[in-house]
PDB file of C-alpha atoms in Angstrom:
ATOM      1  CA  MET A   1      12.521 -10.434  10.845  1.00 65.00           C
ATOM      2  CA  THR A   2       9.498 -11.212   8.728  1.00 80.00           C
ATOM      3  CA  ILE A   3       8.445  -8.867   5.972  1.00 92.00           C
ATOM      4  CA  THR A   4       4.760  -7.949   5.845  1.00 96.00           C
ATOM      5  CA  LEU A   5       3.093  -7.189   2.524  1.00 96.00           C
ATOM      6  CA  TYR A   6      -0.246  -5.421   2.602  1.00 97.00           C
ATOM      7  CA  GLY A   7      -2.316  -5.509  -0.544  1.00 96.00           C
ATOM      8  CA  LEU A   8      -5.091  -7.188  -2.443  1.00 95.00           C
ATOM      9  CA  PRO A   9      -4.846 -10.877  -3.392  1.00 95.00           C
ATOM     10  CA  ASN A  10      -5.918 -10.346  -7.014  1.00 94.00           C
ATOM     11  CA  CYS A  11      -3.594  -7.379  -7.630  1.00 95.00           C
ATOM     12  CA  ASP A  12      -0.977  -8.258 -10.266  1.00 95.00           C
ATOM     13  CA  THR A  13       1.689  -6.115  -8.604  1.00 96.00           C
ATOM     14  CA  CYS A  14       1.067  -7.816  -5.259  1.00 97.00           C
ATOM     15  CA  LYS A  15       1.325 -11.205  -6.962  1.00 97.00           C
ATOM     16  CA  LYS A  16       4.654 -10.218  -8.555  1.00 97.00           C
ATOM     17  CA  ALA A  17       6.012  -9.028  -5.204  1.00 97.00           C
ATOM     18  CA  ARG A  18       4.898 -12.200  -3.425  1.00 96.00           C
ATOM     19  CA  ASN A  19       6.366 -14.391  -6.166  1.00 96.00           C
ATOM     20  CA  TRP A  20       9.658 -12.485  -6.011  1.00 96.00           C
ATOM     21  CA  LEU A  21       9.886 -12.903  -2.226  1.00 95.00           C
ATOM     22  CA  GLY A  22       9.059 -16.600  -2.544  1.00 94.00           C
ATOM     23  CA  ARG A  23      11.607 -17.127  -5.321  1.00 94.00           C
ATOM     24  CA  PHE A  24      14.374 -15.604  -3.173  1.00 93.00           C
ATOM     25  CA  ASP A  25      13.217 -17.327   0.038  1.00 93.00           C
ATOM     26  CA  VAL A  26      12.415 -14.082   1.836  1.00 93.00           C
ATOM     27  CA  ALA A  27      10.072 -14.907   4.707  1.00 93.00           C
ATOM     28  CA  HIS A  28       6.956 -12.780   4.513  1.00 95.00           C
ATOM     29  CA  GLU A  29       3.349 -12.520   5.550  1.00 96.00           C
ATOM     30  CA  PHE A  30       0.627 -11.230   3.250  1.00 97.00           C
ATOM     31  CA  ILE A  31      -2.303  -9.258   4.628  1.00 97.00           C
ATOM     32  CA  ASP A  32      -5.333  -8.525   2.479  1.00 97.00           C
ATOM     33  CA  TYR A  33      -6.290  -5.048   3.612  1.00 93.00           C
ATOM     34  CA  ARG A  34      -9.862  -5.405   2.419  1.00 92.00           C
ATOM     35  CA  ALA A  35     -10.438  -8.469   4.610  1.00 94.00           C
ATOM     36  CA  ASN A  36      -8.285  -7.074   7.442  1.00 94.00           C
ATOM     37  CA  PRO A  37      -8.615  -3.272   7.414  1.00 93.00           C
ATOM     38  CA  VAL A  38      -5.544  -1.317   8.463  1.00 94.00           C
ATOM     39  CA  PRO A  39      -6.096   0.818  11.585  1.00 95.00           C
ATOM     40  CA  ALA A  40      -6.261   4.582  11.030  1.00 95.00           C
ATOM     41  CA  ALA A  41      -3.173   5.153  13.207  1.00 95.00           C
ATOM     42  CA  THR A  42      -1.181   2.732  11.044  1.00 95.00           C
ATOM     43  CA  LEU A  43      -2.330   4.422   7.822  1.00 96.00           C
ATOM     44  CA  LYS A  44      -1.262   7.785   9.255  1.00 96.00           C
ATOM     45  CA  ALA A  45       2.132   6.395  10.319  1.00 96.00           C
ATOM     46  CA  TRP A  46       2.682   4.946   6.831  1.00 96.00           C
ATOM     47  CA  ALA A  47       1.787   8.261   5.213  1.00 96.00           C
ATOM     48  CA  GLU A  48       4.171  10.118   7.529  1.00 96.00           C
ATOM     49  CA  GLN A  49       7.035   7.717   6.826  1.00 96.00           C
ATOM     50  CA  LEU A  50       6.443   7.835   3.064  1.00 97.00           C
ATOM     51  CA  GLY A  51       6.352  11.633   2.996  1.00 96.00           C
ATOM     52  CA  GLY A  52       2.631  12.373   3.000  1.00 95.00           C
ATOM     53  CA  TRP A  53      -0.729  10.993   1.979  1.00 96.00           C
ATOM     54  CA  GLU A  54       0.018  11.713  -1.692  1.00 94.00           C
ATOM     55  CA  LYS A  55       2.732   9.025  -1.596  1.00 96.00           C
ATOM     56  CA  LEU A  56       0.362   6.417  -0.150  1.00 97.00           C
ATOM     57  CA  VAL A  57      -2.635   7.029  -2.417  1.00 96.00           C
ATOM     58  CA  ASN A  58      -2.834   5.737  -5.985  1.00 94.00           C
ATOM     59  CA  LYS A  59      -4.335   8.653  -7.888  1.00 93.00           C
ATOM     60  CA  ALA A  60      -3.924   6.820 -11.198  1.00 92.00           C
ATOM     61  CA  SER A  61      -6.405   4.148 -10.142  1.00 91.00           C
ATOM     62  CA  THR A  62      -9.868   3.625 -11.533  1.00 93.00           C
ATOM     63  CA  THR A  63     -11.196   3.977  -7.990  1.00 93.00           C
ATOM     64  CA  TRP A  64      -9.700   7.480  -7.683  1.00 95.00           C
ATOM     65  CA  ARG A  65     -11.028   8.555 -11.069  1.00 95.00           C
ATOM     66  CA  THR A  66     -14.572   7.500 -10.144  1.00 95.00           C
ATOM     67  CA  LEU A  67     -14.628   9.442  -6.855  1.00 95.00           C
ATOM     68  CA  LEU A  68     -16.797  12.523  -6.628  1.00 93.00           C
ATOM     69  CA  PRO A  69     -14.678  15.695  -6.967  1.00 93.00           C
ATOM     70  CA  GLN A  70     -15.300  16.755  -3.367  1.00 91.00           C
ATOM     71  CA  ARG A  71     -13.895  13.406  -2.119  1.00 92.00           C
ATOM     72  CA  LYS A  72     -10.623  13.989  -4.000  1.00 93.00           C
ATOM     73  CA  ASP A  73      -9.535  16.837  -1.730  1.00 92.00           C
ATOM     74  CA  PRO A  74      -9.187  15.534   1.830  1.00 94.00           C
ATOM     75  CA  ARG A  75      -7.481  18.140   3.992  1.00 92.00           C
ATOM     76  CA  THR A  76      -7.023  16.421   7.345  1.00 95.00           C
ATOM     77  CA  ASP A  77      -5.664  13.097   8.552  1.00 95.00           C
ATOM     78  CA  PRO A  78      -9.147  11.920   9.650  1.00 95.00           C
ATOM     79  CA  GLU A  79     -10.523  12.730   6.165  1.00 95.00           C
ATOM     80  CA  TRP A  80      -7.702  10.764   4.512  1.00 96.00           C
ATOM     81  CA  THR A  81      -8.105   7.773   6.825  1.00 95.00           C
ATOM     82  CA  LEU A  82     -11.882   7.748   6.316  1.00 95.00           C
ATOM     83  CA  LEU A  83     -11.377   7.809   2.542  1.00 96.00           C
ATOM     84  CA  LEU A  84      -8.904   4.906   2.676  1.00 95.00           C
ATOM     85  CA  LYS A  85     -11.119   2.909   5.028  1.00 93.00           C
ATOM     86  CA  GLU A  86     -14.027   3.366   2.631  1.00 94.00           C
ATOM     87  CA  TYR A  87     -11.925   2.693  -0.492  1.00 95.00           C
ATOM     88  CA  PRO A  88      -8.961   0.444   0.430  1.00 94.00           C
ATOM     89  CA  ALA A  89      -8.136  -0.005  -3.277  1.00 93.00           C
ATOM     90  CA  LEU A  90      -6.835   3.590  -3.210  1.00 95.00           C
ATOM     91  CA  ILE A  91      -3.791   2.490  -1.212  1.00 96.00           C
ATOM     92  CA  LYS A  92      -0.780   1.944  -3.471  1.00 95.00           C
ATOM     93  CA  ARG A  93       0.162  -1.696  -3.675  1.00 96.00           C
ATOM     94  CA  PRO A  94       1.821  -3.464  -2.166  1.00 97.00           C
ATOM     95  CA  VAL A  95       2.739  -1.718   1.067  1.00 97.00           C
ATOM     96  CA  VAL A  96       5.902  -3.431   2.284  1.00 97.00           C
ATOM     97  CA  VAL A  97       6.679  -3.215   5.999  1.00 96.00           C
ATOM     98  CA  ASP A  98      10.042  -4.416   7.274  1.00 90.00           C
ATOM     99  CA  GLY A  99      10.463  -3.461  10.910  1.00 87.00           C
ATOM    100  CA  ASP A 100      10.218   0.331  10.934  1.00 86.00           C
ATOM    101  CA  THR A 101      10.704   0.705   7.172  1.00 91.00           C
ATOM    102  CA  VAL A 102       7.697   1.218   4.920  1.00 95.00           C
ATOM    103  CA  SER A 103       7.636   1.346   1.124  1.00 96.00           C
ATOM    104  CA  VAL A 104       5.035   1.045  -1.602  1.00 96.00           C
ATOM    105  CA  GLY A 105       5.111  -0.648  -4.964  1.00 95.00           C
ATOM    106  CA  PHE A 106       7.240  -3.361  -6.497  1.00 96.00           C
ATOM    107  CA  SER A 107      10.142  -3.467  -8.871  1.00 94.00           C
ATOM    108  CA  ASP A 108      12.724  -6.194  -9.268  1.00 94.00           C
ATOM    109  CA  ASN A 109      15.640  -3.788  -8.807  1.00 94.00           C
ATOM    110  CA  ALA A 110      14.162  -2.101  -5.725  1.00 93.00           C
ATOM    111  CA  PHE A 111      13.511  -5.455  -4.069  1.00 94.00           C
ATOM    112  CA  LYS A 112      17.037  -6.678  -4.935  1.00 93.00           C
ATOM    113  CA  LYS A 113      18.514  -3.596  -3.244  1.00 92.00           C
ATOM    114  CA  ARG A 114      16.185  -3.741  -0.262  1.00 89.00           C
ATOM    115  CA  PHE A 115      16.546  -7.442   0.406  1.00 87.00           C
ATOM    116  CA  ALA A 116      20.157  -7.819  -0.857  1.00 79.00           C
ATOM    117  CA  LYS A 117      19.461 -10.650  -3.296  1.00 65.00           C
TER     118      LYS A 117
END
């Protein structure tokens, strides 16, 4: 099964994850979610699997800090998906999809455990 990484091509964390997968010969596909927006239903499914929108959104990002205060308090799934469609850089990176399993972020140890390398 091929791993799918969603992220931004210039993101350092995405680059590290892609390099790690390449170094250990883990087949993967990379999808730039600015160029290829993620459907709202997929964003919602990711959030549900991760344990909520808070786990999918990077609130430490510059993008989050520059949002107007009223935009920082979405209360419904449609509000969250609209926010992420408008500001894809708010999605934590990378999103790693392996079959039905979804995770966010990269660390050497987490990838070693997940991909048994």
